[in-house]
Amino acid sequence: MNVRRQRLRRYLMCRPSHFDVTYAINPWMDPSKPVDPELAVAQWERLCSLYRELGHQVELIDPVPGLPDMVYAANGATVVDGKVLGARFRNAERYAEGPAYLEWFRAHGFTELHAPEHINEGEGDFLVTGSWVLAGRGFRSSPEGHAEAQEFFGRPVISLELTDPRYYHLDTALAVLDTDEVMYHPQAFSPGSRAVLERLFPDAVLAAPQDAAAFGLNAVSDGLHVILPEAATGLADQLRERGFIPKGLDLSELLKGGGSVKCCTLELRASA
Ligand code: ARG
């Protein structure tokens, strides 16, 4: 079995004080279904304290009234080598989150900031491995946004086509487990993108449809622990076999907005 090593991280999160489902921009959202605001906060706090118990540093950005999806901090930016690529959202409902997140970075000592020209939804669609930045397109981030990220970060961006509307962001269909190790749901990708993933990651963990549907791929790994929705039990078993320690959480309220563990977590990679 592989020997796994934890690497301590720094995350940015946003308390779901104003979380609600008032519009539908992905198939998980149904504004007629009530959200329990207290339960949403309690579930989010459990995630936040788990990170801290595991030794990670968690920074907080103030939630803005009128931006119910701001809890999905992963979408707020992409940070690599301390360089911050801001987000530009496809949907008008979320547009104001981009500048709000950029402002947080400006106020917290990050000096290399780029306000994007093209649509990209942050770490919802950009996932960083040791060698590449994997980038999702098809529903939200644009191919031009991928090119803009490659130019800004100076890292190879691998553009992948998502085809199933339930997996509208890359972080709902794929998660980075370690340097160049990933897990993903093959059926969420176009045949060509699937072939690219097979070529880059021949040993990847492949998620079964029911684990993907439980949002199991919306996971955060620190190299040893993998935090994921608790309903993704098959995936948890697969991870255990690989030497990881899966930690299941219930984020049912946040799932009503179409997000879970990873969506609530933006990784701040070095500097500032
Ligand atoms: N309601 C949000 C949207 O559709 C959910 C975002 C989830 N975030 C993520 N990183 N996948 O945009």
Coordinates of C-alpha atoms and ligand atoms in Angstrom, one line a residue:
M1 CA 0.0 0.0 0.0
N2 CA 1.1 3.5 -0.7
V3 CA 2.5 5.6 2.2
R4 CA 0.6 8.8 2.3
R5 CA 1.9 12.0 3.7
Q6 CA -0.2 15.0 4.8
R7 CA 0.8 18.5 3.6
L8 CA -0.7 21.4 5.6
R9 CA -2.8 23.8 3.6
R10 CA -4.3 27.2 3.8
Y11 CA -7.9 27.5 2.8
L12 CA -10.4 30.4 2.3
M13 CA -14.0 29.8 3.3
C14 CA -17.2 31.9 3.5
R15 CA -19.8 31.3 6.2
P16 CA -23.2 30.6 4.6
S17 CA -25.0 33.4 6.6
H18 CA -26.9 34.4 3.5
F19 CA -27.1 31.0 1.8
D20 CA -30.4 30.2 0.1
V21 CA -31.7 28.7 -3.2
T22 CA -33.5 31.6 -4.8
Y23 CA -32.6 30.8 -8.5
A24 CA -31.7 27.7 -10.4
I25 CA -28.5 27.7 -12.5
N26 CA -27.7 24.0 -12.2
P27 CA -29.9 20.9 -12.1
W28 CA -29.4 20.5 -8.3
M29 CA -31.1 23.8 -7.5
D30 CA -34.8 23.9 -6.9
P31 CA -36.0 27.3 -5.4
S32 CA -39.3 25.6 -4.4
K33 CA -37.5 23.3 -1.9
P34 CA -36.9 25.0 1.4
V35 CA -33.3 25.3 2.8
D36 CA -32.7 25.1 6.6
P37 CA -30.4 28.1 7.2
E38 CA -29.3 27.0 10.7
L39 CA -28.5 23.5 9.5
A40 CA -26.5 24.9 6.6
V41 CA -24.4 26.9 8.9
A42 CA -23.9 24.0 11.4
Q43 CA -22.8 21.7 8.5
W44 CA -20.4 24.3 7.2
E45 CA -19.0 24.8 10.6
R46 CA -18.3 21.1 11.0
L47 CA -16.3 21.3 7.7
C48 CA -14.4 24.3 8.9
S49 CA -13.5 22.8 12.3
L50 CA -12.5 19.5 10.7
Y51 CA -9.9 21.4 8.6
R52 CA -8.6 23.1 11.7
E53 CA -8.5 19.8 13.7
L54 CA -6.4 18.4 10.9
G55 CA -3.9 21.3 11.3
H56 CA -4.9 23.4 8.3
Q57 CA -5.2 27.1 8.4
V58 CA -8.7 28.5 7.5
E59 CA -9.2 32.1 6.5
L60 CA -12.6 33.6 6.3
I61 CA -14.1 36.1 3.8
D62 CA -17.2 38.1 5.0
P63 CA -20.4 36.9 3.3
V64 CA -22.2 39.6 1.3
P65 CA -26.1 39.9 1.6
G66 CA -27.8 39.1 -1.7
L67 CA -25.0 36.7 -2.8
P68 CA -26.5 33.3 -1.6
D69 CA -23.9 31.3 -3.6
M70 CA -20.9 33.1 -2.0
V71 CA -20.5 30.1 0.4
Y72 CA -19.0 28.2 -2.6
A73 CA -15.6 29.8 -2.1
A74 CA -13.9 27.5 -4.6
N75 CA -15.5 29.6 -7.3
G76 CA -14.1 32.9 -6.0
A77 CA -10.6 32.7 -7.6
T78 CA -7.7 30.4 -8.4
V79 CA -4.4 30.8 -6.5
V80 CA -1.2 29.3 -7.7
D81 CA 2.3 30.3 -6.5
G82 CA 0.6 33.2 -4.6
K83 CA -0.7 34.5 -7.9
V84 CA -4.4 35.2 -7.9
L85 CA -6.6 34.8 -10.9
G86 CA -9.9 36.4 -10.2
A87 CA -13.2 34.8 -11.3
R88 CA -15.7 36.0 -13.9
F89 CA -19.0 34.3 -13.6
R90 CA -21.2 33.2 -16.4
N91 CA -24.5 33.9 -14.6
A92 CA -25.5 37.4 -13.7
E93 CA -26.7 36.2 -10.3
R94 CA -23.1 35.4 -9.3
Y95 CA -21.3 38.2 -11.1
A96 CA -20.7 40.4 -8.1
E97 CA -18.8 37.6 -6.3
G98 CA -15.8 38.0 -8.6
P99 CA -14.9 41.5 -7.4
A100 CA -15.8 40.7 -3.8
Y101 CA -13.3 37.9 -3.7
L102 CA -10.6 39.9 -5.5
E103 CA -11.0 42.6 -2.9
W104 CA -10.3 40.1 -0.1
F105 CA -7.0 39.2 -1.8
R106 CA -6.1 42.8 -2.3
A107 CA -6.7 43.5 1.4
H108 CA -4.8 40.4 2.6
G109 CA -1.4 41.0 1.1
F110 CA -1.6 39.3 -2.2
T111 CA 0.1 41.5 -4.8
E112 CA -0.1 39.6 -8.0
L113 CA -3.7 39.8 -9.0
H114 CA -5.4 39.5 -12.4
A115 CA -9.0 40.6 -13.0
P116 CA -10.0 38.2 -15.8
E117 CA -11.3 39.2 -19.2
H118 CA -12.9 35.8 -20.0
I119 CA -15.3 33.6 -18.1
N120 CA -13.7 31.4 -15.5
E121 CA -15.4 30.1 -12.3
G122 CA -12.2 29.7 -10.2
E123 CA -11.4 26.4 -8.6
G124 CA -14.8 25.2 -9.6
D125 CA -13.2 24.6 -13.0
F126 CA -9.5 24.8 -12.4
L127 CA -7.9 22.0 -10.4
V128 CA -4.2 22.2 -9.8
T129 CA -2.0 19.0 -9.9
G130 CA 1.8 18.9 -9.6
S131 CA 2.3 19.2 -13.3
W132 CA -0.8 20.8 -14.8
V133 CA -3.8 22.9 -14.2
L134 CA -6.8 20.8 -15.2
A135 CA -9.6 23.0 -16.6
G136 CA -13.3 22.3 -17.2
R137 CA -15.4 23.8 -20.0
G138 CA -18.8 23.1 -21.5
F139 CA -21.1 24.7 -18.9
R140 CA -19.3 27.5 -17.1
S141 CA -15.7 28.5 -17.7
S142 CA -14.8 29.3 -21.3
P143 CA -11.9 28.0 -23.5
E144 CA -10.6 31.6 -23.6
G145 CA -10.7 31.6 -19.8
H146 CA -8.5 28.5 -19.9
A147 CA -6.0 30.2 -22.2
E148 CA -6.0 33.3 -20.0
A149 CA -5.1 31.1 -17.0
Q150 CA -2.3 29.4 -18.8
E151 CA -0.8 32.7 -19.8
F152 CA -1.1 34.1 -16.3
F153 CA 0.2 31.1 -14.3
G154 CA 2.7 29.9 -16.9
R155 CA 1.6 26.4 -16.2
P156 CA 0.2 24.0 -18.8
V157 CA -3.6 24.1 -18.8
I158 CA -5.3 20.9 -19.9
S159 CA -8.8 21.8 -21.2
L160 CA -11.4 19.1 -20.5
E161 CA -15.0 19.0 -21.9
L162 CA -17.8 18.3 -19.4
T163 CA -20.9 16.8 -21.0
D164 CA -23.4 16.0 -18.2
P165 CA -25.3 19.0 -16.8
R166 CA -25.3 17.5 -13.3
Y167 CA -21.5 17.8 -13.3
Y168 CA -21.3 21.4 -14.5
H169 CA -18.1 22.3 -12.8
L170 CA -14.9 20.2 -13.0
D171 CA -14.8 19.9 -9.2
T172 CA -18.0 18.0 -9.3
A173 CA -16.5 15.3 -11.6
L174 CA -12.8 15.2 -10.6
A175 CA -10.7 15.7 -7.5
V176 CA -7.0 15.9 -7.0
L177 CA -5.8 13.4 -4.4
D178 CA -2.0 14.0 -4.5
T179 CA 0.7 15.6 -6.7
D180 CA -0.4 14.0 -10.0
E181 CA -3.0 11.6 -8.7
V182 CA -6.7 12.1 -9.2
M183 CA -10.2 10.5 -9.0
Y184 CA -12.9 11.2 -11.5
H185 CA -16.2 10.1 -13.1
P186 CA -15.4 9.1 -16.7
Q187 CA -19.0 9.5 -17.9
A188 CA -19.0 13.2 -17.0
F189 CA -16.5 13.9 -19.8
S190 CA -16.5 13.9 -23.6
P191 CA -14.8 10.8 -25.2
G192 CA -11.8 12.9 -26.2
S193 CA -11.4 14.4 -22.7
R194 CA -11.8 10.9 -21.2
A195 CA -8.9 9.7 -23.4
V196 CA -6.8 12.6 -22.2
L197 CA -7.5 11.7 -18.6
E198 CA -6.6 8.0 -19.2
R199 CA -3.4 9.1 -20.8
L200 CA -2.4 11.5 -18.0
F201 CA -3.7 9.4 -15.1
P202 CA -3.6 5.7 -16.0
D203 CA -3.9 4.8 -12.3
A204 CA -6.7 7.2 -11.3
V205 CA -9.5 6.2 -9.0
L206 CA -12.6 5.9 -11.1
A207 CA -15.9 6.8 -9.3
A208 CA -19.0 4.7 -9.8
P209 CA -22.1 6.6 -11.0
Q210 CA -23.8 6.5 -7.6
D211 CA -20.7 7.9 -5.8
A212 CA -20.5 10.7 -8.4
A213 CA -24.2 11.4 -7.9
A214 CA -23.7 11.6 -4.1
F215 CA -21.2 14.4 -5.0
G216 CA -18.3 12.2 -3.8
L217 CA -15.9 13.8 -6.2
N218 CA -16.5 17.2 -4.6
A219 CA -13.7 16.3 -2.2
V220 CA -10.6 17.9 -0.7
S221 CA -7.4 16.0 -0.1
D222 CA -4.4 17.0 2.0
G223 CA -2.4 14.1 0.7
L224 CA -3.5 11.8 3.5
H225 CA -7.1 12.8 4.6
V226 CA -9.8 13.1 1.9
I227 CA -12.8 15.0 3.1
L228 CA -15.9 14.0 1.1
P229 CA -19.7 13.7 1.3
E230 CA -20.4 10.8 3.6
A231 CA -22.9 9.2 1.2
A232 CA -20.1 8.4 -1.2
T233 CA -19.3 5.2 0.6
G234 CA -18.0 3.2 -2.4
L235 CA -15.5 6.0 -3.1
A236 CA -14.4 6.1 0.5
D237 CA -13.6 2.3 0.3
Q238 CA -11.6 2.8 -2.8
L239 CA -9.6 5.6 -1.1
R240 CA -9.0 3.5 1.9
E241 CA -7.5 0.8 -0.3
R242 CA -5.1 3.4 -1.7
G243 CA -3.9 4.3 1.7
F244 CA -5.9 7.5 2.2
I245 CA -8.0 8.3 5.3
P246 CA -11.5 9.2 4.0
K247 CA -13.5 11.5 6.3
G248 CA -17.2 11.7 5.4
L249 CA -19.3 14.7 6.1
D250 CA -23.0 15.5 5.7
L251 CA -23.4 18.8 3.8
S252 CA -27.0 18.1 2.7
E253 CA -28.1 21.7 2.9
L254 CA -25.3 23.0 0.7
L255 CA -26.0 20.2 -1.8
K256 CA -29.3 22.0 -2.4
G257 CA -27.3 24.7 -4.1
G258 CA -25.3 22.1 -6.1
G259 CA -22.2 22.2 -4.0
S260 CA -20.4 20.3 -1.2
V261 CA -17.0 20.0 0.4
K262 CA -14.7 21.2 -2.4
C263 CA -17.1 23.9 -3.5
C264 CA -16.9 25.5 0.0
T265 CA -13.1 25.5 -0.1
L266 CA -10.6 27.6 -1.9
E267 CA -6.9 26.7 -1.6
L268 CA -4.5 29.5 -1.1
R269 CA -1.2 28.2 -2.6
A270 CA 1.8 30.0 -1.1
S271 CA 2.8 33.6 -0.7
A272 CA 1.1 36.4 1.3
Ligands
ARG1 N1 -25.1 27.2 -7.0 C1 -23.7 27.3 -7.4 C2 -23.6 27.4 -8.9 O1 -24.4 26.8 -9.6 C3 -23.0 26.1 -6.9 C4 -21.5 26.3 -7.1 C5 -20.8 25.1 -6.6 N2 -19.4 25.3 -6.6 C6 -18.5 24.5 -7.1 N3 -17.2 24.8 -6.9 N4 -18.8 23.5 -7.9 O2 -22.8 28.1 -9.5

